[in-house]
Amino acid sequence: MVVCCHLELGQAQMQLKMEQPASTKTDWLTFPWSRHNKTNKVTYLAAGLHLKDEYSQVDISSFAGFESHPCRRVCQKGQTQSCYYQLVVHNYRRLGAECQRCQFDERACAGENCIYGDGISTPVMAVNRMVPGPAIELCENDTVVVDVLNYLSEPSTIHWHGVHMSRTPEMDGVAHVTQYPVQPGEVYRYEFQADRSGSLWYHSHEGWQRGFGVAGNLIVRQPHQANPHARLYDYDLVEHALMVQDIFYDNNIQQVRNILINGKGRNHLSQLPDQDPRHRYERLRVTPGYRYRMRVVLNGVFNCPVEFSIEQHKLLIISADGNDIEPVLADGFFLTAAERFDFVLEANQYAKNYWLRVRGYEQCQEQNLYQGAVLSYRGAARSELPLGSILERRQGRELDEPPTYINDFRFKLSINDSITLLRQANQTKETDVGTVSLRSVEPVPWPRYTKFLTHYSSLSMRQASNGEQLFQIDEISYNPPGISLLQGRHLYQDDGYFCNRSSLASQGRNCARELCECVHVIRLPAYRPIEMVVASYTDATHPIHLHGLTFRLVGQGVLGNLNDLRNIRQLDRQGRLSRLPDDYAAVAKDTVQVPGLGYVILRFISDNPGFWSYHCHIESHAVQGMTAVLKIGENYQIKSIPARVRC
Ligand SMILES: [Cu+2]
C-alpha cells in the first residue's frame, strides 16, 4: 500500500468537476496570515488547474458527512478496520447564496448545506460544506486513510490533534516540519493508525484556517471491556460532541465577535433577548432516566477561555484531552484553546428545556460574549427555548450550594500572590478543582524516584523594531524552515540549520536583549524520562500544546513576578516549585494552560522519535512566533522518510 501520496487533482481518481475560471471579483484576497509568505506560493496554475475562489463554481455536492460511514460502529476487541475519508477544504460563506429557504425555515438548512451560524453573513473555510467539519468516528487501532483536497486559494495541512503518530511521524500535519504544505488544487493523503482512544480533533495547522472553520471532532472509541468508564453512561452519541469556537467576522482576525456551539448560536449584534425564537441554537436531545457521555472541545483562536455548564445539572467529568480520569462531579469546567473535557450528564431533572451555557473570559469578556445551546428533554416542546436568559442563575440547586468547577482560570485571580500555588482538592477549602489535581485512571508509567532530565522553557513577548508584537519560546521567535525538517533531515547539518537557546548563546547572542528569530528546534534524547518546566514571562495565560506526546501534568502554579520566573531554575533547585508526589496518578493531557507569570511542569517518556511541534494554541501567538519544534532522538532513531525537497 502507498504510504503517502501527493497527487495533483487532475490525476486523482476523484469525481471533481472543475469549471473554467471566472472573471468575477471575489472578496477572497490574499492575506498575510503567515508572517512568512514564502509558504504561500501559489502553484496551481502551473499544474494546469484553474481553481475558483468562488465556491459556488465548484461541484462539491458529492462530499458530505460520515453519518453512515462503515467505521462508525460498536467497537469490538480485535476487530479493527481500514477507514477511508475525503475531506474537501474550501472557501464557503456563513449565510451564503445557497441559504435560500434556511433563512426562514430552520428545517431547510441541512438540505441546502447552508451554514446559518449566528445569522451574520461572513466568509468561512469549510470542510465538506460544514463548519465545524464532519465528525470522524473510529475504533482504537483502526487504520485511517484521509484524502484532503485543498480547494482553498492558499496552502493547507491537517493536524490530527492528540494522535501520537507513533509509527507515522510524517502524518502529523505541520507544514515544513513533518510535511510540505498541500498547495491549492492538490490532494494529500494522510494515513495513520488511531494509536489511542479518546476525544481528539482535527484542524488545519496553517495560518488562520482553523479560525475560519477548518476543524472537526475525531472520536476514537474503545471496546466496552477496555473502557474504564463504560458503566457510567448509557449513550455515547456523536450529536453530543460539541465544538465551541470563538469567531471573527469578515477577515478581521483582530477582533473576536462571537462564540458558537457546533457552529450555531445567538446573534450578539441583535438586541433580541436570548430566548427570542429568531436566534438559532444547537439542540441536544436526551430522554429522562438515561446517562449520556458528552464531549466538548474548544477550537479557540483568541485568548478566550470559556466556562461551560448546564442549567440545573451536575456534570460527571471523566476525561481530559481524551485521557480518562477518576470521575469528578462538578457544576462545570473551564477550557482554554484546544483543551477537551468529556462528561456524563444524567437526565434526571424535570422534562423540559435547559440552557447549556458557555461564558467567555479575557478577550471574549471584553466583548461580553457568551453563548447557549439547548438541552432538550424528550417530552418538552421541541422547538421552544428555555425560559430566561442564558447566564441567569435560578432558584433551586444552583443557588443552594457553592458551585464546583474544574478551573485553571482561577490563577488569573492570584496574579499578585508571591507564593507558589499548588492546590489539591483535598487541601483547600475552595470548591474549585485545578487541572493539576485531577487523577488519571492510569498510574504514571515510571517508577518512584525516577530521575528526569529537566528542560526549562519560557514563554514571552517582545516588540520588534518595526513595532510588531512578537511572541517567543525560550526568547526565540520561530521562523519556519524552507526544507521540511523531517523529510529533509539528511540535507542539512542540525547545528547550522537549527537554533535554540544554547546554540545562540554559544554564538554570543543574548536573546534577552536582542531579537532572536530562527528555526527554533529543541533537541531532546529519545527513550528518556523528560521533564519540561514551562514558565510564562507574560501576565497572559498561554495554552501550550505538544504534538506527538501525551504528558503528565505534575505541577502548575503562579510565582507572580518576572524576576522569580527568569530564575526559575535556581528556584527549582531550592525546592520552591511544587510537584505532585511521585506516586500520584497525574492527569494526562496534550494541551495545558500556563498561568500568567506562572509555570507548569510536564513529564513524559520521549519514546516517540521525530519532530514534534510545541506551541501556544492562541492563533496570533503561534503565528507571531510562539512556536518551536522538539526534535526527539537522533536521525538514525527517527523513521526514514523519502526525502523530497519542494521549496
Ligand atoms: Cu499564547
Coordinates of N, CA, C and O and ligand atoms in Angstrom, one line a residue, residues 471 541-543 616-618 621-622 626, ligand 1:
F471 N 5.9 37.0 19.6 CA 5.8 36.0 20.8 C 6.9 35.0 20.7 O 7.4 34.8 19.6
T541 N -2.2 34.2 30.0 CA -2.1 32.8 30.0 C -1.9 32.2 28.6 O -2.4 32.8 27.7
H542 N -1.2 31.1 28.5 CA -0.9 30.5 27.2 C -1.2 29.1 27.2 O -0.6 28.3 28.0
P543 N -2.2 28.6 26.4 CA -2.4 27.2 26.3 C -1.4 26.5 25.4 O -1.4 26.7 24.2
C616 N 2.0 27.6 21.4 CA 0.8 28.2 22.0 C -0.4 27.9 21.1 O -0.2 28.1 19.9
H617 N -1.6 27.6 21.6 CA -2.7 27.4 20.8 C -3.6 28.6 20.5 O -4.7 28.5 19.9
I618 N -3.2 29.8 21.0 CA -3.8 31.0 20.6 C -3.2 31.4 19.3 O -2.0 31.5 19.2
H621 N -0.6 34.2 18.7 CA 0.6 34.0 19.4 C 1.5 33.0 18.6 O 2.7 33.2 18.4
A622 N 0.9 31.9 18.1 CA 1.6 30.9 17.4 C 2.2 31.5 16.1 O 3.3 31.3 15.7
M626 N 5.4 32.1 18.8 CA 5.4 31.3 20.0 C 5.2 29.8 19.6 O 4.2 29.2 19.9
Ligands
CU1 CU -0.1 32.3 23.8

